Amino acid sequence: MKNTAELCHGVRALIMRGGRVLVLRRAVDDPDEPGSWDLLGGALRPGESTQVGMIREVREETGIAANQLSIDVGFQVIHPEYKGKHLTIAVFTCESKTQQLHLSKEHDSYQWILPRDLHKLPLGVMLSALATQFSSLAGRHS
């Protein structure tokens, strides 16, 4: 049987501040996992590099400008299939110089949360999939 799943590339930003990680809650009317908590990010645009895409997603979803971020490390995660697509996600660890956010319409709340408390939230598929690797990266910033 031939696999016809589309290959998609995306980014996620693990944004830390004072040992806490920024998580966003998807709006209740968002078509993708409404009410779940996740890292910010999304799909890359055609021809867009991962770092440029990550900076764009951070600005679009939180209002945090590139000069308010210190970008540390990146790693890639291959998620075999999600909603009929094969995903390759570049995850960047960043330190935010600000706590001030302006959320996009796709999110209705945010928290700066200790990594050890993430399990208390209803997590989205992507954050759940990244949880193991996330804990080791977040530990570098605590």
PDB file of C-alpha atoms in Angstrom, residues 12-126:
ATOM      1  CA  ARG A  12       7.664  25.180  17.986  1.00  0.00           C
ATOM      2  CA  ALA A  13       9.179  27.611  20.477  1.00  0.00           C
ATOM      3  CA  LEU A  14      10.002  26.509  24.000  1.00  0.00           C
ATOM      4  CA  ILE A  15      10.082  29.958  25.593  1.00  0.00           C
ATOM      5  CA  MET A  16      11.471  30.161  29.125  1.00  0.00           C
ATOM      6  CA  ARG A  17      11.581  32.976  31.667  1.00  0.00           C
ATOM      7  CA  GLY A  18      12.792  32.574  35.242  1.00  0.00           C
ATOM      8  CA  GLY A  19      12.691  28.765  35.068  1.00  0.00           C
ATOM      9  CA  ARG A  20       9.108  28.745  33.771  1.00  0.00           C
ATOM     10  CA  VAL A  21       7.884  27.801  30.322  1.00  0.00           C
ATOM     11  CA  LEU A  22       5.302  29.702  28.292  1.00  0.00           C
ATOM     12  CA  VAL A  23       2.280  27.630  27.292  1.00  0.00           C
ATOM     13  CA  LEU A  24      -0.734  28.881  25.374  1.00  0.00           C
ATOM     14  CA  ARG A  25      -4.313  27.598  25.523  1.00  0.00           C
ATOM     15  CA  ARG A  26      -6.085  27.182  22.214  1.00  0.00           C
ATOM     16  CA  ALA A  27      -9.327  29.142  21.997  1.00  0.00           C
ATOM     17  CA  VAL A  28     -12.551  27.158  22.413  1.00  0.00           C
ATOM     18  CA  ASP A  29     -13.521  27.985  18.818  1.00  0.00           C
ATOM     19  CA  ASP A  30     -10.122  26.984  17.391  1.00  0.00           C
ATOM     20  CA  PRO A  31     -10.552  24.038  14.996  1.00  0.00           C
ATOM     21  CA  ASP A  32      -7.330  22.352  16.169  1.00  0.00           C
ATOM     22  CA  GLU A  33      -7.551  20.898  19.697  1.00  0.00           C
ATOM     23  CA  PRO A  34      -9.709  23.613  21.330  1.00  0.00           C
ATOM     24  CA  GLY A  35      -8.986  24.215  25.013  1.00  0.00           C
ATOM     25  CA  SER A  36      -5.681  22.321  24.993  1.00  0.00           C
ATOM     26  CA  TRP A  37      -2.354  23.778  26.128  1.00  0.00           C
ATOM     27  CA  ASP A  38       0.652  23.777  23.854  1.00  0.00           C
ATOM     28  CA  LEU A  39       3.877  25.493  22.907  1.00  0.00           C
ATOM     29  CA  LEU A  40       3.447  28.206  20.349  1.00  0.00           C
ATOM     30  CA  GLY A  41       4.343  27.527  16.752  1.00  0.00           C
ATOM     31  CA  GLY A  42       2.971  26.401  13.448  1.00  0.00           C
ATOM     32  CA  ALA A  43       3.686  25.486   9.852  1.00  0.00           C
ATOM     33  CA  LEU A  44       6.525  26.957   7.854  1.00  0.00           C
ATOM     34  CA  ARG A  45       5.676  29.001   4.783  1.00  0.00           C
ATOM     35  CA  PRO A  46       7.159  27.897   1.432  1.00  0.00           C
ATOM     36  CA  GLY A  47      10.862  28.809   1.312  1.00  0.00           C
ATOM     37  CA  GLU A  48      10.932  29.972   4.948  1.00  0.00           C
ATOM     38  CA  SER A  49      13.841  28.888   7.162  1.00  0.00           C
ATOM     39  CA  THR A  50      13.065  27.304  10.509  1.00  0.00           C
ATOM     40  CA  GLN A  51      14.504  30.204  12.536  1.00  0.00           C
ATOM     41  CA  VAL A  52      12.652  32.848  10.499  1.00  0.00           C
ATOM     42  CA  GLY A  53       9.449  30.801  10.795  1.00  0.00           C
ATOM     43  CA  MET A  54       9.862  30.457  14.551  1.00  0.00           C
ATOM     44  CA  ILE A  55      10.405  34.211  14.982  1.00  0.00           C
ATOM     45  CA  ARG A  56       7.340  34.922  12.809  1.00  0.00           C
ATOM     46  CA  GLU A  57       5.165  32.483  14.783  1.00  0.00           C
ATOM     47  CA  VAL A  58       6.313  33.966  18.120  1.00  0.00           C
ATOM     48  CA  ARG A  59       5.471  37.482  16.930  1.00  0.00           C
ATOM     49  CA  GLU A  60       2.094  36.453  15.435  1.00  0.00           C
ATOM     50  CA  GLU A  61       0.945  34.405  18.431  1.00  0.00           C
ATOM     51  CA  THR A  62       2.325  36.466  21.334  1.00  0.00           C
ATOM     52  CA  GLY A  63       3.515  39.834  20.061  1.00  0.00           C
ATOM     53  CA  ILE A  64       7.030  39.108  21.351  1.00  0.00           C
ATOM     54  CA  ALA A  65       9.556  40.647  18.935  1.00  0.00           C
ATOM     55  CA  ALA A  66      12.811  38.943  17.918  1.00  0.00           C
ATOM     56  CA  ASN A  67      14.865  41.453  19.935  1.00  0.00           C
ATOM     57  CA  GLN A  68      13.015  40.283  23.072  1.00  0.00           C
ATOM     58  CA  LEU A  69      14.228  36.685  22.614  1.00  0.00           C
ATOM     59  CA  SER A  70      17.520  34.970  23.220  1.00  0.00           C
ATOM     60  CA  ILE A  71      17.508  31.885  20.990  1.00  0.00           C
ATOM     61  CA  ASP A  72      19.495  29.030  22.502  1.00  0.00           C
ATOM     62  CA  VAL A  73      19.204  25.589  20.940  1.00  0.00           C
ATOM     63  CA  GLY A  74      17.124  23.800  18.384  1.00  0.00           C
ATOM     64  CA  PHE A  75      16.364  20.171  17.693  1.00  0.00           C
ATOM     65  CA  GLN A  76      14.055  18.342  15.341  1.00  0.00           C
ATOM     66  CA  VAL A  77      11.251  15.954  16.094  1.00  0.00           C
ATOM     67  CA  ILE A  78       9.710  13.722  13.486  1.00  0.00           C
ATOM     68  CA  HIS A  79       6.101  12.956  14.309  1.00  0.00           C
ATOM     69  CA  PRO A  80       5.161  10.016  12.085  1.00  0.00           C
ATOM     70  CA  GLU A  81       1.585  11.022  11.355  1.00  0.00           C
ATOM     71  CA  TYR A  82      -0.816  13.635  12.632  1.00  0.00           C
ATOM     72  CA  LYS A  83      -4.149  14.282  10.936  1.00  0.00           C
ATOM     73  CA  GLY A  84      -3.002  12.473   7.799  1.00  0.00           C
ATOM     74  CA  LYS A  85       0.291  14.358   7.543  1.00  0.00           C
ATOM     75  CA  HIS A  86       3.884  13.442   8.361  1.00  0.00           C
ATOM     76  CA  LEU A  87       5.372  16.264  10.422  1.00  0.00           C
ATOM     77  CA  THR A  88       8.941  17.409  10.966  1.00  0.00           C
ATOM     78  CA  ILE A  89       9.046  19.987  13.748  1.00  0.00           C
ATOM     79  CA  ALA A  90      12.042  22.185  14.586  1.00  0.00           C
ATOM     80  CA  VAL A  91      11.864  23.101  18.267  1.00  0.00           C
ATOM     81  CA  PHE A  92      13.810  26.131  19.484  1.00  0.00           C
ATOM     82  CA  THR A  93      14.590  26.850  23.116  1.00  0.00           C
ATOM     83  CA  CYS A  94      14.465  30.569  23.847  1.00  0.00           C
ATOM     84  CA  GLU A  95      14.721  32.866  26.835  1.00  0.00           C
ATOM     85  CA  SER A  96      12.231  35.736  26.837  1.00  0.00           C
ATOM     86  CA  LYS A  97      13.258  39.175  28.023  1.00  0.00           C
ATOM     87  CA  THR A  98       9.615  40.134  28.555  1.00  0.00           C
ATOM     88  CA  GLN A  99       6.482  38.748  30.190  1.00  0.00           C
ATOM     89  CA  GLN A 100       4.146  41.043  28.249  1.00  0.00           C
ATOM     90  CA  LEU A 101       2.092  39.154  25.651  1.00  0.00           C
ATOM     91  CA  HIS A 102      -0.588  40.046  23.131  1.00  0.00           C
ATOM     92  CA  LEU A 103      -2.291  36.793  22.139  1.00  0.00           C
ATOM     93  CA  SER A 104      -3.624  36.067  18.674  1.00  0.00           C
ATOM     94  CA  LYS A 105      -7.242  34.977  18.186  1.00  0.00           C
ATOM     95  CA  GLU A 106      -6.244  31.326  18.081  1.00  0.00           C
ATOM     96  CA  HIS A 107      -5.377  31.413  21.823  1.00  0.00           C
ATOM     97  CA  ASP A 108      -7.395  32.685  24.763  1.00  0.00           C
ATOM     98  CA  SER A 109      -5.000  32.299  27.694  1.00  0.00           C
ATOM     99  CA  TYR A 110      -1.368  31.753  28.624  1.00  0.00           C
ATOM    100  CA  GLN A 111       0.684  30.679  31.614  1.00  0.00           C
ATOM    101  CA  TRP A 112       4.312  30.783  32.642  1.00  0.00           C
ATOM    102  CA  ILE A 113       4.427  27.380  34.300  1.00  0.00           C
ATOM    103  CA  LEU A 114       7.081  25.269  35.995  1.00  0.00           C
ATOM    104  CA  PRO A 115       7.981  22.347  33.713  1.00  0.00           C
ATOM    105  CA  ARG A 116       7.233  19.855  36.504  1.00  0.00           C
ATOM    106  CA  ASP A 117       3.608  21.118  36.609  1.00  0.00           C
ATOM    107  CA  LEU A 118       2.822  20.616  32.923  1.00  0.00           C
ATOM    108  CA  HIS A 119       1.142  17.271  33.608  1.00  0.00           C
ATOM    109  CA  LYS A 120      -1.611  19.172  35.480  1.00  0.00           C
ATOM    110  CA  LEU A 121      -2.845  20.757  32.225  1.00  0.00           C
ATOM    111  CA  PRO A 122      -4.787  19.177  29.350  1.00  0.00           C
ATOM    112  CA  LEU A 123      -1.912  19.133  26.848  1.00  0.00           C
ATOM    113  CA  GLY A 124      -2.182  19.212  23.088  1.00  0.00           C
ATOM    114  CA  VAL A 125      -0.831  16.364  20.992  1.00  0.00           C
ATOM    115  CA  MET A 126       2.397  18.156  20.053  1.00  0.00           C
TER     116      MET A 126
END
